[in-house]
Structure formats: structure tokens, C-alpha cells
Coordinates of C-alpha atoms in Angstrom, one line a residue:
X1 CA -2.5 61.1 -22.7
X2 CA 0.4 63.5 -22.1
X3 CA -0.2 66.8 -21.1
X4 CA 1.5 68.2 -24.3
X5 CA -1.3 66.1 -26.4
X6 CA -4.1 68.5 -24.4
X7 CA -2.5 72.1 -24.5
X8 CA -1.9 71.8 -28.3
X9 CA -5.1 70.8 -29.3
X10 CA -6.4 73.6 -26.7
X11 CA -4.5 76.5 -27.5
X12 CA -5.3 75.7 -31.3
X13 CA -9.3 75.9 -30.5
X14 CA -9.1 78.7 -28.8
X15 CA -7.4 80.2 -32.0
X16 CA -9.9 78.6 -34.2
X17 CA -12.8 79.9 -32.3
X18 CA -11.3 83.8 -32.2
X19 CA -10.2 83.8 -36.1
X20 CA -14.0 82.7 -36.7
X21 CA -15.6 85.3 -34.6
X22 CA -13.6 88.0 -36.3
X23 CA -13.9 86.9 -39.9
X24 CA -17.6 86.3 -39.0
X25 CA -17.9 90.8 -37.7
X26 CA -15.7 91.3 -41.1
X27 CA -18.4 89.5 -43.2
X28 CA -21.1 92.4 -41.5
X29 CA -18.4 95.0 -41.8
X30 CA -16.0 94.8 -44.6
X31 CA -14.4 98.1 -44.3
X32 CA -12.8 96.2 -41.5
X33 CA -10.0 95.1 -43.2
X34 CA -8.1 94.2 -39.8
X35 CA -10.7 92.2 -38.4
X36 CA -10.2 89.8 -41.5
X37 CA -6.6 90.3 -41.6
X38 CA -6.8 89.3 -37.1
X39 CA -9.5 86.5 -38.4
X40 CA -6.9 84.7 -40.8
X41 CA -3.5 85.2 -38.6
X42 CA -6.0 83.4 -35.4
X43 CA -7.0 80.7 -38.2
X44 CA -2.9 80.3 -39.1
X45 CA -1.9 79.8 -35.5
X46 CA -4.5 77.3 -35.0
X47 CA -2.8 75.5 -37.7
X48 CA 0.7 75.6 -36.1
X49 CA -0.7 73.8 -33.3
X50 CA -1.8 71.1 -34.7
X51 CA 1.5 70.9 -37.2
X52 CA 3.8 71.4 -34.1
X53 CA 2.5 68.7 -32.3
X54 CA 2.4 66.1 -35.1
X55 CA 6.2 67.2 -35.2
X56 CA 6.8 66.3 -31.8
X57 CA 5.4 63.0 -32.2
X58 CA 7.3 62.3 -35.2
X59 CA 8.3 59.0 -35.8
X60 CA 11.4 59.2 -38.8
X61 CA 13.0 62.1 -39.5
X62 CA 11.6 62.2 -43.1
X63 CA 8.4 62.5 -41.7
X64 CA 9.8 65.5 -39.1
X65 CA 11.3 67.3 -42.3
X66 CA 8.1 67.3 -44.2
X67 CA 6.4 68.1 -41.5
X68 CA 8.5 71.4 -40.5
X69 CA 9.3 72.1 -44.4
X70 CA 5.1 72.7 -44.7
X71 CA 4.9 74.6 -41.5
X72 CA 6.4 77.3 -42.9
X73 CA 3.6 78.2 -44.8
X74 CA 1.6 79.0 -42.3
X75 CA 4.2 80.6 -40.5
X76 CA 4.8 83.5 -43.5
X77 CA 1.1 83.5 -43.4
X78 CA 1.1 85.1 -39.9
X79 CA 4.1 87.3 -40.4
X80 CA 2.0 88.9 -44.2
X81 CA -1.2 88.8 -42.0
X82 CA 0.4 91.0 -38.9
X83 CA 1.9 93.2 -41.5
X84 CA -1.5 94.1 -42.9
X85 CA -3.4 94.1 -40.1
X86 CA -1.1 96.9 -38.0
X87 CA -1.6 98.4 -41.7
X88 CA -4.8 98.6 -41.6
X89 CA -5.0 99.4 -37.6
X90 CA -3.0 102.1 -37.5
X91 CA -2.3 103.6 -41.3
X92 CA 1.3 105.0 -40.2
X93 CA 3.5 102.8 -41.9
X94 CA 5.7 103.4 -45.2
X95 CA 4.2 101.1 -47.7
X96 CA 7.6 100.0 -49.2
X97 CA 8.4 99.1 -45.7
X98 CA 5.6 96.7 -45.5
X99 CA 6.3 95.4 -48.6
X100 CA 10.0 94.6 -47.9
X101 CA 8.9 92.7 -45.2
X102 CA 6.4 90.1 -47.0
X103 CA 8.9 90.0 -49.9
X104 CA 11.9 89.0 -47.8
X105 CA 9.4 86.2 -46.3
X106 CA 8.2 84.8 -49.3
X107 CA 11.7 84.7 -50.2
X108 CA 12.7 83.1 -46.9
X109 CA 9.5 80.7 -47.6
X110 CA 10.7 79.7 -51.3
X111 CA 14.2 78.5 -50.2
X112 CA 12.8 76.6 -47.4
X113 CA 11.3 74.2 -50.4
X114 CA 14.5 74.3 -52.4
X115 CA 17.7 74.0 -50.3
X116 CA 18.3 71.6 -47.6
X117 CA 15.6 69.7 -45.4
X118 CA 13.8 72.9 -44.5
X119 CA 14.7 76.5 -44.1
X120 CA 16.5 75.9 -40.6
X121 CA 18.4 72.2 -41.1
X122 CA 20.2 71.9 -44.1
X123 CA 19.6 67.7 -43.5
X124 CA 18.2 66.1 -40.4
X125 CA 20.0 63.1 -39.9
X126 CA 18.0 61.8 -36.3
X127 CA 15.3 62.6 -34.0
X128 CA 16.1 62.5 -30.6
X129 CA 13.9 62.0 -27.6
X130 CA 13.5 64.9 -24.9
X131 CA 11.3 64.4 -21.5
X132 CA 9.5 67.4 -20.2
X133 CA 8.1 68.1 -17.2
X134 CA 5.2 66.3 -16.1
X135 CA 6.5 63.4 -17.4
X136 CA 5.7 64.3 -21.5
X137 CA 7.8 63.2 -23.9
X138 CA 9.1 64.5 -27.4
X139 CA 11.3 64.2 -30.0
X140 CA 13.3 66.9 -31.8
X141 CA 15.5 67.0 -34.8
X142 CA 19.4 66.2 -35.1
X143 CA 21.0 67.6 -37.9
X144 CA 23.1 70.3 -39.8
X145 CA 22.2 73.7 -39.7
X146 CA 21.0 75.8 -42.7
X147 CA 23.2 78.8 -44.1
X148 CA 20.1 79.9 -45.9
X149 CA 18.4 79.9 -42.6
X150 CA 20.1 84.1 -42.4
X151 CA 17.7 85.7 -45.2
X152 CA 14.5 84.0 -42.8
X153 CA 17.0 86.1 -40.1
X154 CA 16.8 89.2 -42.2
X155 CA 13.3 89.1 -43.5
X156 CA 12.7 89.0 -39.4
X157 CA 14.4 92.5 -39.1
X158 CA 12.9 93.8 -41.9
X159 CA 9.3 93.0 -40.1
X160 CA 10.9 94.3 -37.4
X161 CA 12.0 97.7 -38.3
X162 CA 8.3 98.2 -40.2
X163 CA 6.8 97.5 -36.5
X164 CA 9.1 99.9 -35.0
X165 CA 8.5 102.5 -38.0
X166 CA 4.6 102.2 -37.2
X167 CA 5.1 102.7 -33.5
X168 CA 7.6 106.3 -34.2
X169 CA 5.0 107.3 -37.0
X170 CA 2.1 106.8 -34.7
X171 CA 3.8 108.6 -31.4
X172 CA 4.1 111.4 -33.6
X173 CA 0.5 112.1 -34.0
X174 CA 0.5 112.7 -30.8
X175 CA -2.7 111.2 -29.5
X176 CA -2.4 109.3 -26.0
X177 CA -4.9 106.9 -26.8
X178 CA -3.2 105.8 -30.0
X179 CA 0.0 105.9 -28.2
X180 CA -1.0 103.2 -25.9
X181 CA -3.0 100.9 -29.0
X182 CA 0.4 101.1 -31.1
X183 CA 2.8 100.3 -28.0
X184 CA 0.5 97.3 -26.6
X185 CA -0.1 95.8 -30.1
X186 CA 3.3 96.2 -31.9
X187 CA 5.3 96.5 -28.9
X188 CA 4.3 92.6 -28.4
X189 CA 4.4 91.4 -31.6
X190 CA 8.1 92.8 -31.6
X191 CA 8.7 90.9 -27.9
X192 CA 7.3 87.8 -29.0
X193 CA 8.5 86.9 -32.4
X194 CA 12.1 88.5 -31.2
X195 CA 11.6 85.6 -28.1
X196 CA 10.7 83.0 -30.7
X197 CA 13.1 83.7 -33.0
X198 CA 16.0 83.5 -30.4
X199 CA 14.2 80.5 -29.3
X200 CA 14.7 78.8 -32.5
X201 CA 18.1 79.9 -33.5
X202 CA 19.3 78.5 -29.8
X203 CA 18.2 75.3 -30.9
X204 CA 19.0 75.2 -34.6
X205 CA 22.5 76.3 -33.2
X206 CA 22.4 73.1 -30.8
X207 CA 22.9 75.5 -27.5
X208 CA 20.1 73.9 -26.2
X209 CA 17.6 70.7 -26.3
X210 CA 14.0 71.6 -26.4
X211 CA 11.1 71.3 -28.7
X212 CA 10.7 73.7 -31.6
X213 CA 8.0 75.9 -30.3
X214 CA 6.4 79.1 -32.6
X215 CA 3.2 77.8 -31.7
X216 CA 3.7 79.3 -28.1
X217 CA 4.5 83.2 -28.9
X218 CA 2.1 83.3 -31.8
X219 CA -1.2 82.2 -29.4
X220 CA 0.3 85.2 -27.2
X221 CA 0.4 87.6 -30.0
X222 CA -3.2 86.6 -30.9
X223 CA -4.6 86.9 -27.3
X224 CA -3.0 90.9 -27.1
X225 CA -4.4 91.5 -30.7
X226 CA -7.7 89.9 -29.5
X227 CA -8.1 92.4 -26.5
X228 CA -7.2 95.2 -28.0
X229 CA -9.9 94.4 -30.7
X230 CA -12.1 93.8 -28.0
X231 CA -12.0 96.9 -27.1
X232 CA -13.1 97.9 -30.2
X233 CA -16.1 95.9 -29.8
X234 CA -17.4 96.8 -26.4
X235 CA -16.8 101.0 -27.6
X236 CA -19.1 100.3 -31.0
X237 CA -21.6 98.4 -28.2
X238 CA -21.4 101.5 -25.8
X239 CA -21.8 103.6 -28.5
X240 CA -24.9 101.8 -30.0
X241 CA -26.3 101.9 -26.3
X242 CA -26.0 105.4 -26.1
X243 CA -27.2 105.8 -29.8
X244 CA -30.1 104.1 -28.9
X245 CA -30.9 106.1 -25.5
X246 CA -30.1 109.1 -27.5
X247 CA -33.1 108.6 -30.2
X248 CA -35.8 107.1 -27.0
X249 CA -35.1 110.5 -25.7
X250 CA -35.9 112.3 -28.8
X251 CA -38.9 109.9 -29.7
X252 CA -40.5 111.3 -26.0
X253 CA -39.4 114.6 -26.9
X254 CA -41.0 114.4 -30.1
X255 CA -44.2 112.8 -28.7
X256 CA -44.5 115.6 -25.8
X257 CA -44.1 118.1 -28.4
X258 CA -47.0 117.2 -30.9
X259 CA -49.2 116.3 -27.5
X260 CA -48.6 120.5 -27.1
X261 CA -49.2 121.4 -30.5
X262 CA -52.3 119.2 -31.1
X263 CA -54.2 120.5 -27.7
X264 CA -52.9 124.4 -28.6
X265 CA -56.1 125.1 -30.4
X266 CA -58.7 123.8 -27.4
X267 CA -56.1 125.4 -24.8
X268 CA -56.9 128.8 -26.7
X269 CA -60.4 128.4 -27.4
X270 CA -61.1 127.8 -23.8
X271 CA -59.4 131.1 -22.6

């Protein structure tokens, strides 16, 4: 077993296992709306994996095409499912904005079924073997690139420019705390898709021969969106802690209290 055949798999668990644990606090807490919308993106990216990897052990280049042509569901998925949840997380967006977005995916998404092999190769006429280190070895996709593949291009700005429109709206409240939420959380999302995205158009462009990895950036996007909902968690823990300290307290208070009233009559009648 290759080294690729592990890390796949391992990243896609570890997806699997997050999305899970989130959509499982949404179901006790379903005013969360971004704990559902984190739940389903970590669910999508376990998916990716697993499609990625069948793609790199692809044996015609029929089954490569049908392959990538499907992963592109998942991967609008992800980009609808950030869009809501830094909606939902940080309520600073313009809604037509966030719309634009989605609609310029599913847009991208719909070509990608109707002209060419996929949204990025217009055919694929080969699959050509790559070795990596550690001795792994993959196969990638020869072919023509897709003119169509610019509106998936645009629809990436667009996603883009709502991330960047969330991160001015939300500096100008003008809370530090918030500052630093908005900047980790769409500040990455914004450096890892752009990386992935260059990533692909490198090779769709034949600059360079490597694998087709979105896989990769997405499990990095989950694992900043994962600690800063963390975070979340352990404050609403603290917080229960000290909720619970607060009323102990009270409870004694309450009891010394009544212990006074109750032995006021024998204190007086003895004086």
C-alpha cells in the first residue's frame, strides 16, 4: 500500500468524524445554523477524498472524466456551504452578494455536465503516470483545456469578493474579538481556495505535472473553521461551569438564609 492510499482515506475520516460531531450539537441546538452549515461542508470534504483518490488510480480516461465530472458536486457543495456558514457566523454580509456567489457556482456546476469532459478539460484524450515521493504513483489527465472552465474562474471571485465584503463589514463594528474570528476564518478560506485554484489552473494549463488536489486545501479550511468553532464550545462549557458555581452559591446562600429566619423566633424568645 502506497502512502497516498493511507492519507486519503485518513484526512477523509477525520472529516467525517468532525462534520458528524457538529451536525450532531446542531440537532441539540438548531438555532445554530453554522454548526449545520460547518457539519455538511466537513461531510463534502470527506467525500472529495475518497473521489480524489479513485481519480488517481484511474484506469481509462472515461472512467477519470466521470470521475472528476461528479466531483464537482461536492465541490459547489463546499463553496454554498462556506457561503452560509460565514453568513450565519458573522451576519455582515450583503445578501445579493452571497447569492451571486452560489448562483455563479451552480452555473459553473451545470456546464460542467453539458460541455466538454468536465468543467476544466474540454476532452481527455490520456492519463499519464506521475511518481511522487515516497515512491507513490498516480495518474493524471491529458487533454484539451475547457473555455468554459472562466465562468468556474469568475464564480471564484465572486466568492471571493463576498469573503472580503464580510471581513470590511465586520472590521467596521469595531469589536477586537470579532476582528480576529472574521480575519482567521475568511482570511483562510480566501488563502486556500485562492492556492487551490492556482493549483488547478497550473495544471489544466499544462505548466506543471501533478495530481489534481482540492482535497488538500479544503481539509485545511475545515481544520481553521473547526477551531474556531471550538472555541465556541469550550466558552458555552466555561460558561455552564460558572453558571453552575453561580447557582451552588446561591443554593448555600439561600439555605444559610432560611437557617436565620427559622431559629429568629427561639433567638428572641431566649433574650
Amino acid at each position: 500500500m502506497q502512502w497516498i492510499d493511507f492519507v486519503w482515506p485518513m484526512t477523509g475520516a477525520m472529516s467525517l468524524t468532525l462534520g458528524l460531531i457538529h451536525f450532531s450539537i446542531w440537532t441539540q441546538q438548531r438555532t445554530q445554523w453554522d454548526q449545520l452549515a460547518f457539519g455538511g461542508a466537513a461531510i463534502v470534504v470527506a467525500v472529495l477524498a475518497i473521489v480524489e483518490l479513485l481519480g488517481m488510480r484511474a484506469t481509462t480516461p472515461h472512467g477519470y472524466v466521470m470521475l472528476m465530472r461528479w466531483a464537482h458536486v461536492p465541490y459547489a457543495a463546499m463553496i454554498i456551504l462556506l457561503v452560509v456558514f460565514v453568513h450565519f457566523r458573522f451576519h455582515a454580509s450583503r445578501t445579493w452578494l452571497a447569492l451571486t456567489a452560489c448562483g455563479l457556482r451552480v452555473c459553473a456546476l451545470g456546464l460542467n455536465f453539458i460541455a466538454g469532459a468536465n468543467l476544466n478539460f474540454s476532452s481527455v484524450d490520456a492519463l499519464a503516470q506521475i511518481h511522487l515521493w515516497g515512491g507513490a504513483t498516480i495518474v493524471i489527465p491529458v487533454g484539451q483545456p475547457n473555455p468554459w472552465m472562466l465562468v468556474g474562474q469568475i464564480s471564484h471571485l465572486a466568492f471571493a469578493a463576498y469573503l472580503i465584503d464580510v471581513i470590511v463589514s465586520v472590521w467596521r463594528r469595531g469589536q477586537a474579538g470579532e476582528r480576529r474570528r472574521v480575519l482567521l476564518v475568511c482570511g483562510s478560506v480566501l488563502v486556500f481556495v485562492f492556492a487551490q485554484n492556482t493549483w488547478l489552473l497550473l495544471l489544466v494549463l499544462k505548466i506543471i505535472q501533478a495530481p489534481i488536489i482540492v482535497n488538500t486545501a479544503f481539509v485545511c479550511v475545515i481544520g481553521v473553521l473547526s477551531y474556531e468553532l471550538g472555541g465556541d464550545v469550550l466558552r458555552a462549557a466555561s460558561l455552564s461551569r460558572e453558571l453552575a458555581a453561580s447557582k451552588s452559591s446561591l443554593l448555600d446562600s439561600e439555605m444559610r438564609f432560611r437557617l436565620v429566619v427559622e431559629n429568629a423566633p427561639r433567638a428572641i424568645l431566649m433574650l
